[in-house]
Amino acid sequence: ICYGYEVNTYFHGFTNDSATSAPTTLTPEELKVDKIVLLWIFTTLSSTLQARLVVECPKSAKEAWDLITDIVKDNKWSRIIALKTELRSIKLGDLSMDAYFRKIKSIATILTSLGSPVSSEDVVTFSL
């Protein structure tokens, strides 16, 4: 969507062609679009993330995007740890066999999507 509306530079930053390290000054039109993208970021977040972003008070869409990226990266590792713990301690209990294996598969799939894949051998071990 961002590439389609040509607003991806507001997330990734503007490039400065000069050899200086001075930040690129936005034109009034670019500043307007940046504020619209910043508003879009705020309105699409959960209330919890909105509150965290309000405290940080980002001045641009890129600052907001970088803050959200840092929050997600921090949450990713704690989520991986929690899921691995859950996978290691899963019990059949009151679950049907089908629900039990679906739960194991679901956790393994989520871990893979988070960049921490579980081998087939480990899935078999956890299942047994």
CSV table of C-alpha atoms in Angstrom, one decimal:
chain,number,residue,atom,x,y,z
A,1,ILE,CA,0.0,0.0,0.0
A,2,CYS,CA,2.8,2.4,0.9
A,3,TYR,CA,4.6,1.8,-2.4
A,4,GLY,CA,1.3,2.2,-4.3
A,5,TYR,CA,0.6,5.6,-2.7
A,6,GLU,CA,4.3,6.5,-3.0
A,7,VAL,CA,4.7,7.2,0.8
A,8,ASN,CA,7.3,4.5,1.5
A,9,THR,CA,10.0,7.2,1.8
A,10,TYR,CA,8.2,8.6,4.8
A,11,PHE,CA,8.8,5.3,6.6
A,12,HIS,CA,12.3,4.7,5.4
A,13,GLY,CA,13.5,8.3,5.3
A,14,PHE,CA,14.5,10.6,2.5
A,15,THR,CA,17.9,10.2,0.9
A,16,ASN,CA,20.2,13.1,0.8
A,17,ASP,CA,22.3,13.2,-2.4
A,18,SER,CA,24.8,15.6,-1.0
A,19,ALA,CA,28.0,14.5,0.8
A,20,THR,CA,26.9,16.3,4.0
A,21,SER,CA,25.2,14.6,6.8
A,22,ALA,CA,22.6,17.4,7.2
A,23,PRO,CA,19.0,16.2,7.3
A,24,THR,CA,16.9,16.7,4.2
A,25,THR,CA,14.5,19.6,4.6
A,26,LEU,CA,11.0,18.7,3.5
A,27,THR,CA,9.0,20.9,1.2
A,28,PRO,CA,5.6,22.1,2.5
A,29,GLU,CA,3.9,19.4,0.4
A,30,GLU,CA,6.1,16.6,1.7
A,31,LEU,CA,5.6,17.9,5.3
A,32,LYS,CA,1.8,17.7,4.7
A,33,VAL,CA,2.0,14.2,3.4
A,34,ASP,CA,4.4,13.2,6.3
A,35,LYS,CA,1.8,14.4,8.8
A,36,ILE,CA,-1.0,12.5,7.0
A,37,VAL,CA,1.1,9.3,7.1
A,38,LEU,CA,1.9,10.0,10.8
A,39,LEU,CA,-1.8,10.3,11.5
A,40,TRP,CA,-2.5,7.1,9.5
A,41,ILE,CA,0.0,5.3,11.7
A,42,PHE,CA,-1.6,6.5,14.9
A,43,THR,CA,-5.1,5.7,13.8
A,44,THR,CA,-4.3,2.1,12.7
A,45,LEU,CA,-2.6,1.1,16.0
A,46,SER,CA,-4.1,-0.6,19.0
A,47,SER,CA,-4.9,1.7,21.9
A,48,THR,CA,-1.9,0.3,23.8
A,49,LEU,CA,0.5,1.1,21.0
A,50,GLN,CA,-1.1,4.5,20.5
A,51,ALA,CA,-0.5,5.3,24.2
A,52,ARG,CA,3.2,4.2,23.9
A,53,LEU,CA,3.6,6.3,20.8
A,54,VAL,CA,2.0,9.4,22.4
A,55,VAL,CA,4.5,9.2,25.2
A,56,GLU,CA,7.4,9.2,22.8
A,57,CYS,CA,5.8,12.0,20.7
A,58,PRO,CA,7.4,11.3,17.3
A,59,LYS,CA,7.8,14.3,15.1
A,60,SER,CA,7.6,12.4,11.8
A,61,ALA,CA,6.2,9.3,10.2
A,62,LYS,CA,9.7,7.8,10.1
A,63,GLU,CA,10.3,8.4,13.8
A,64,ALA,CA,6.9,6.8,14.6
A,65,TRP,CA,7.7,3.8,12.3
A,66,ASP,CA,11.1,3.3,13.9
A,67,LEU,CA,9.6,3.4,17.4
A,68,ILE,CA,7.0,0.8,16.4
A,69,THR,CA,9.7,-1.4,14.8
A,70,ASP,CA,11.7,-1.3,18.0
A,71,ILE,CA,8.6,-2.2,20.0
A,72,VAL,CA,7.8,-5.1,17.7
A,73,LYS,CA,11.3,-6.4,17.8
A,74,ASP,CA,11.4,-6.3,21.6
A,75,ASN,CA,8.0,-8.2,21.7
A,76,LYS,CA,9.2,-10.7,19.1
A,77,TRP,CA,11.8,-12.3,21.3
A,78,SER,CA,9.6,-12.5,24.4
A,79,ARG,CA,6.9,-14.0,22.2
A,80,ILE,CA,9.3,-16.6,20.9
A,81,ILE,CA,10.4,-17.5,24.4
A,82,ALA,CA,6.8,-17.8,25.6
A,83,LEU,CA,5.8,-20.0,22.7
A,84,LYS,CA,8.8,-22.3,23.1
A,85,THR,CA,8.0,-22.7,26.8
A,86,GLU,CA,4.3,-23.4,25.9
A,87,LEU,CA,5.4,-26.0,23.3
A,88,ARG,CA,7.7,-27.8,25.7
A,89,SER,CA,5.1,-28.0,28.4
A,90,ILE,CA,2.0,-28.8,26.4
A,91,LYS,CA,-0.2,-31.5,27.8
A,92,LEU,CA,-3.1,-33.4,26.3
A,93,GLY,CA,-5.3,-32.8,29.3
A,94,ASP,CA,-8.9,-32.2,28.2
A,95,LEU,CA,-8.0,-31.6,24.6
A,96,SER,CA,-9.0,-34.1,21.9
A,97,MET,CA,-6.1,-35.6,20.0
A,98,ASP,CA,-7.0,-33.5,17.0
A,99,ALA,CA,-7.1,-30.3,19.0
A,100,TYR,CA,-3.8,-31.3,20.7
A,101,PHE,CA,-2.0,-31.8,17.4
A,102,ARG,CA,-3.5,-28.7,15.9
A,103,LYS,CA,-2.3,-26.6,18.9
A,104,ILE,CA,1.3,-28.0,18.5
A,105,LYS,CA,1.2,-27.3,14.7
A,106,SER,CA,-0.1,-23.8,15.3
A,107,ILE,CA,2.6,-23.0,17.8
A,108,ALA,CA,5.3,-24.4,15.4
A,109,THR,CA,3.9,-22.4,12.5
A,110,ILE,CA,3.9,-19.2,14.6
A,111,LEU,CA,7.5,-19.8,15.7
A,112,THR,CA,8.5,-20.3,12.1
A,113,SER,CA,6.8,-17.0,11.1
A,114,LEU,CA,8.7,-15.3,13.9
A,115,GLY,CA,12.0,-16.6,12.5
A,116,SER,CA,12.5,-19.4,14.9
A,117,PRO,CA,11.5,-22.6,13.1
A,118,VAL,CA,11.0,-25.9,14.9
A,119,SER,CA,12.4,-29.0,13.3
A,120,SER,CA,10.1,-31.9,12.5
A,121,GLU,CA,11.9,-34.1,15.0
A,122,ASP,CA,11.3,-31.6,17.8
A,123,VAL,CA,7.6,-31.5,16.9
A,124,VAL,CA,7.4,-35.3,17.1
A,125,THR,CA,9.3,-35.1,20.5
A,126,PHE,CA,6.9,-32.5,21.9
A,127,SER,CA,3.9,-34.5,20.6
A,128,LEU,CA,5.0,-37.6,22.4
